Amino acid sequence: MPATLMNQRDLEFMLYELFDSEALTSRERYQDHDRQTFNEVVNTAKTIAEKYFLPIRRKLDIEQPTFDGKKVHIIPELKTAIDAVNESGIGAATADYDLGGMQLPPIIASAAGSYLSVAGGVGMGYNMLTTANANLLQAHGSAELIETWVKPMREGRFMGTMAMTEPGSGSALGDLTTKAVKAEDGTYRISGSKIYISGGDHDLSENIVHLVLARIQGAPKGVKGISLFVVPKFLLNDDGSLGDDNEVALAGLFHKMGGRAQTSTALSFGEKKGSIGYLVGEEHCGLKYMFHMMNEARIMVGTSGAVLAVAGYQYSVDYAKNRPQGRLPSCKDPQSPMVNIIEHADVKRMLLAQKSYAEGAMALVLYGTQLSDDSHTSATAEQRQYAHTLLDFLTPIIKTWPSEYGPKANSLAIQVMGGHGYINEHPVEMFYRDNRLNPIHEGTTGIQSLDLITRKVPMNNMQGYKATLAEMVKTIEYAKQYPSLNEFSSQLSQALDTLSVTTQAVLSAMSTKNIDLALANSVKYLELFGHVIIAWLWLKQSIVATKAIAEQPHQADMHFYQGKLQACQYFYRFELPEISVWSNLLINTDSTSFDMQPDWF
C-alpha cells in the first residue's frame, strides 16, 4: 500500500480558498513572498518528510531513546532528518530575517510542518518546542538573552524546552518548589526537580536551553511568586563556545505509550552548587511569560491532534478503496465479485466521521494559527487587538477539541481497517498512540474546560465570548444567500441559541450554587462549545465548496467539493444534535459525578 501523508488538495483548499493565505503577501512582513514561494516551502517539507522521516518512522516508534547512565542515545537517522529541516530553513520558517528566519506566515509554516509531523512521528517535536522557546525569549527576554540563546536556537545549533511540572505538584503550578537564589553577579542558582520535560535531554544539538519556572527565595507563595529563568545544559564561554556543565542532570527517561521519538525526562537542577539561571523579564512574572509559550504549545498540541487525525483518515480511505471484502446486503449471489469495503455503508459512516473530525479540526487549528499571526501583523491596532481577543478566548477549544476528537478519528481508522489496523505493519495504530497524549499535556481537557468557563467566558465583560458568537452570526447571515445551505445555517443558528442559554445557566450556577457542583460538568461545556465552533467552520467550508461547484470545476474538484458538503451534512446530522443532551445536563446542574463518593468506587 502506498504511504499516505497529508491530502495536498485539502491543504491547498484550507490555505488558499478557506483562509486566503495569498492575501497575506500584502502585509509588510510577507511582501517578499508569493503563492509560489509558499508552495515551494510546503513542497520542500513534503520532500524532506518522504526522504528522511518516512523511512525511519517505524524505527523511531520501536527503538525508543535509551539512557546508559551518562548519555541519552537516539537513533542517528533522526539527527540527519532534523539537520535537513534546519538546513532547508524550515526550522526557523517564521523567524525574523536578522535571526536567520524566513519570515513566513505561521499558517504556511503549519502546513509545511504537517508533512514533517505525520512522517516523523513526534520527532519534529524537538524543533517545535525550540521555536516556541525562542519566540518567548524574543518577546520577553533582554537583548543579551536574545543574542546569546535565541540566535543559536534559530540556527538549529541549540534546542529548547519548557520545564514546569514537578513530581509533587503536577499541573498545580502554584505549588512548585524549585528554588532560585540570587547571586552577587546578578544570576541565580536554581535547584529542584522537574518531570515530563519533553526533549529534556538528547544528543541532537550542541546545547539545550531550558526555560525553568522557579520561586525566588522569599517570594510569595502561589502563582504570583513564580519567576522564569533560562537554564542551559551547558554554560557558554565568552566567545560563545560551550563551557562547563551547568548541573542539569538527567534523572531518568519515561517510556511512553506513543510519541516515542521525543524524550520525556525527569531532570534534576543544581544538586551541588546550583544550576546557573538567567532571569527572563521581571521577578515574579514567570507564569505570565510562560503562558506565551504554553499558549503557543497549546495550538501546537491541537495541530498535532488534527494532523494525526487527517493522516489516519487518509490512510484508511486509501485502504478501504483497495480492500475487497464481502458483498452488499442487496446482493444475493455468492459467486459475484466481492466489493471494496468502501462500498459498505458502515465503512462510509466511519470514514465520514473521520473526515468531519479531521478536516474540521484542521480548519480550527489553522484558523487559530492565522489569528495568532493577525494579532501581530494586521494593518491596524484595532484589528490586532480583535484577533488577540478571539485567539485568547478560543485557545482552550483549539487545544482540546482536536486532541479529543483526533484520537476518536484514529480509533475509527483502526476499525475501518479491521485486524490490519491493529497491527504495526500499518501506521494507524501508531497514530492513535501518538495522538492519545494530546488530551493530557499542555493542560488536560479538564483544566482547559475550567479555564474556558471560569476565565475566558466572563473575561472583560465577556468580550471574547461575544466576539466569537458575532463571527458565527456573520457566517450564518452570509450563508443565507445559498438556499442549499439553509439546513446548516438554520441549525447553527439554533445551536447558538442553545449555547447562549447554556452559558447563562452555568454562569448563574457559578454565582448562586456550590461552585464545585456548578463546575462538575465543565468538560461537557467545552465539548458543546467545541462542537458549535466546528459546525461553524464546516459551514464556512461548505460556502466555499458551494461557490466553487457553481463555477463547474473539472470532475476531480467537483468530487472534492461534494465530499466537503457531505462531511458537513454528516457533522450537522450525526454530531451537532448531541449538544442538546449536554446542554440539558449543564442547565440542570446535573450532580451525578459530583455526588459520587470516593468510597463508592
mmCIF file of C-alpha atoms in Angstrom, residues 232-355:
data_model
loop_
_atom_site.group_PDB
_atom_site.id
_atom_site.type_symbol
_atom_site.label_atom_id
_atom_site.label_comp_id
_atom_site.label_asym_id
_atom_site.label_seq_id
_atom_site.Cartn_x
_atom_site.Cartn_y
_atom_site.Cartn_z
ATOM 1 C CA PRO A 232 21.195 25.906 29.792
ATOM 2 C CA LYS A 233 22.529 22.382 29.925
ATOM 3 C CA PHE A 234 25.993 23.809 29.262
ATOM 4 C CA LEU A 235 27.262 27.267 30.127
ATOM 5 C CA LEU A 236 28.926 29.330 27.418
ATOM 6 C CA ASN A 237 32.407 30.807 27.291
ATOM 7 C CA ASP A 238 32.919 34.456 26.413
ATOM 8 C CA ASP A 239 33.388 33.556 22.751
ATOM 9 C CA GLY A 240 30.073 31.655 22.652
ATOM 10 C CA SER A 241 31.650 28.205 22.683
ATOM 11 C CA LEU A 242 30.373 25.527 25.066
ATOM 12 C CA GLY A 243 31.732 25.782 28.586
ATOM 13 C CA ASP A 244 31.152 23.928 31.819
ATOM 14 C CA ASP A 245 28.345 21.563 32.672
ATOM 15 C CA ASN A 246 25.565 23.515 34.437
ATOM 16 C CA GLU A 247 24.405 20.848 36.884
ATOM 17 C CA VAL A 248 21.359 19.893 34.796
ATOM 18 C CA ALA A 249 21.252 16.155 35.381
ATOM 19 C CA LEU A 250 19.049 13.593 33.704
ATOM 20 C CA ALA A 251 17.382 11.579 36.452
ATOM 21 C CA GLY A 252 15.647 9.221 34.048
ATOM 22 C CA LEU A 253 13.636 8.702 30.884
ATOM 23 C CA PHE A 254 9.930 7.935 30.808
ATOM 24 C CA HIS A 255 8.852 5.177 28.431
ATOM 25 C CA LYS A 256 5.662 6.130 26.688
ATOM 26 C CA MET A 257 2.652 4.578 25.003
ATOM 27 C CA GLY A 258 3.273 6.766 21.942
ATOM 28 C CA GLY A 259 5.276 9.765 20.823
ATOM 29 C CA ARG A 260 8.364 7.710 21.452
ATOM 30 C CA ALA A 261 10.754 9.632 19.218
ATOM 31 C CA GLN A 262 10.790 12.573 21.623
ATOM 32 C CA THR A 263 12.377 12.048 25.019
ATOM 33 C CA SER A 264 10.275 12.641 28.104
ATOM 34 C CA THR A 265 12.583 13.265 31.020
ATOM 35 C CA ALA A 266 12.990 13.747 34.724
ATOM 36 C CA LEU A 267 15.582 16.461 35.342
ATOM 37 C CA SER A 268 17.435 17.484 38.456
ATOM 38 C CA PHE A 269 18.768 21.039 38.680
ATOM 39 C CA GLY A 270 21.641 22.194 40.866
ATOM 40 C CA GLU A 271 22.339 19.208 43.099
ATOM 41 C CA LYS A 272 25.700 20.692 44.203
ATOM 42 C CA LYS A 273 26.240 24.433 43.943
ATOM 43 C CA GLY A 274 23.092 25.169 41.952
ATOM 44 C CA SER A 275 22.465 25.491 38.241
ATOM 45 C CA ILE A 276 23.153 28.976 36.927
ATOM 46 C CA GLY A 277 19.961 30.619 35.685
ATOM 47 C CA TYR A 278 19.337 33.903 33.908
ATOM 48 C CA LEU A 279 16.168 35.792 34.814
ATOM 49 C CA VAL A 280 13.699 36.385 31.991
ATOM 50 C CA GLY A 281 11.999 39.771 32.345
ATOM 51 C CA GLU A 282 10.992 40.762 35.861
ATOM 52 C CA GLU A 283 10.886 38.759 39.064
ATOM 53 C CA HIS A 284 7.565 37.087 39.952
ATOM 54 C CA CYS A 285 6.209 37.419 36.386
ATOM 55 C CA GLY A 286 7.319 33.994 35.238
ATOM 56 C CA LEU A 287 3.932 32.411 34.744
ATOM 57 C CA LYS A 288 2.758 35.336 32.619
ATOM 58 C CA TYR A 289 5.794 34.899 30.372
ATOM 59 C CA MET A 290 5.496 31.127 30.286
ATOM 60 C CA PHE A 291 1.905 31.426 29.112
ATOM 61 C CA HIS A 292 3.321 32.917 25.918
ATOM 62 C CA MET A 293 4.983 29.568 25.232
ATOM 63 C CA MET A 294 2.192 27.489 26.753
ATOM 64 C CA ASN A 295 -0.471 29.076 24.562
ATOM 65 C CA GLU A 296 1.711 28.575 21.501
ATOM 66 C CA ALA A 297 2.278 24.990 22.593
ATOM 67 C CA ARG A 298 -1.463 24.506 23.028
ATOM 68 C CA ILE A 299 -2.048 25.440 19.397
ATOM 69 C CA MET A 300 0.764 23.026 18.514
ATOM 70 C CA VAL A 301 -0.965 20.265 20.500
ATOM 71 C CA GLY A 302 -4.279 20.937 18.770
ATOM 72 C CA THR A 303 -2.459 20.913 15.439
ATOM 73 C CA SER A 304 -0.873 17.578 16.288
ATOM 74 C CA GLY A 305 -4.312 16.157 17.092
ATOM 75 C CA ALA A 306 -5.700 17.422 13.796
ATOM 76 C CA VAL A 307 -2.767 16.360 11.635
ATOM 77 C CA LEU A 308 -2.692 12.832 13.037
ATOM 78 C CA ALA A 309 -6.443 12.573 12.516
ATOM 79 C CA VAL A 310 -6.031 13.634 8.878
ATOM 80 C CA ALA A 311 -3.185 11.146 8.377
ATOM 81 C CA GLY A 312 -5.194 8.254 9.814
ATOM 82 C CA TYR A 313 -8.220 9.212 7.750
ATOM 83 C CA GLN A 314 -6.189 9.435 4.556
ATOM 84 C CA TYR A 315 -4.574 6.074 5.193
ATOM 85 C CA SER A 316 -7.833 4.294 5.986
ATOM 86 C CA VAL A 317 -9.566 5.812 2.933
ATOM 87 C CA ASP A 318 -6.778 4.513 0.719
ATOM 88 C CA TYR A 319 -7.047 1.090 2.352
ATOM 89 C CA ALA A 320 -10.841 0.986 2.033
ATOM 90 C CA LYS A 321 -10.682 1.822 -1.680
ATOM 91 C CA ASN A 322 -8.355 -1.096 -2.340
ATOM 92 C CA ARG A 323 -9.548 -3.820 0.089
ATOM 93 C CA PRO A 324 -12.142 -6.193 -1.429
ATOM 94 C CA GLN A 325 -14.276 -7.952 1.146
ATOM 95 C CA GLY A 326 -17.892 -9.129 1.242
ATOM 96 C CA ARG A 327 -20.892 -8.053 -0.782
ATOM 97 C CA LEU A 328 -23.656 -5.532 -0.276
ATOM 98 C CA PRO A 329 -26.797 -6.783 1.535
ATOM 99 C CA SER A 330 -28.732 -6.370 -1.708
ATOM 100 C CA CYS A 331 -26.504 -8.897 -3.479
ATOM 101 C CA LYS A 332 -27.801 -12.490 -3.159
ATOM 102 C CA ASP A 333 -25.295 -14.131 -5.486
ATOM 103 C CA PRO A 334 -22.381 -15.667 -3.507
ATOM 104 C CA GLN A 335 -20.486 -16.126 -6.791
ATOM 105 C CA SER A 336 -20.480 -12.420 -7.572
ATOM 106 C CA PRO A 337 -17.219 -10.469 -7.121
ATOM 107 C CA MET A 338 -16.507 -9.012 -3.701
ATOM 108 C CA VAL A 339 -16.748 -5.241 -3.387
ATOM 109 C CA ASN A 340 -14.125 -2.960 -1.925
ATOM 110 C CA ILE A 341 -15.051 -2.205 1.658
ATOM 111 C CA ILE A 342 -15.540 1.488 0.890
ATOM 112 C CA GLU A 343 -18.839 0.400 -0.742
ATOM 113 C CA HIS A 344 -20.250 -0.744 2.621
ATOM 114 C CA ALA A 345 -22.475 1.868 4.294
ATOM 115 C CA ASP A 346 -20.994 1.436 7.747
ATOM 116 C CA VAL A 347 -17.460 1.917 6.417
ATOM 117 C CA LYS A 348 -18.679 5.085 4.714
ATOM 118 C CA ARG A 349 -20.110 6.178 8.061
ATOM 119 C CA MET A 350 -16.782 5.699 9.820
ATOM 120 C CA LEU A 351 -14.883 7.451 7.049
ATOM 121 C CA LEU A 352 -17.342 10.360 7.074
ATOM 122 C CA ALA A 353 -16.976 10.671 10.837
ATOM 123 C CA GLN A 354 -13.202 10.759 10.466
ATOM 124 C CA LYS A 355 -13.414 13.330 7.693
#
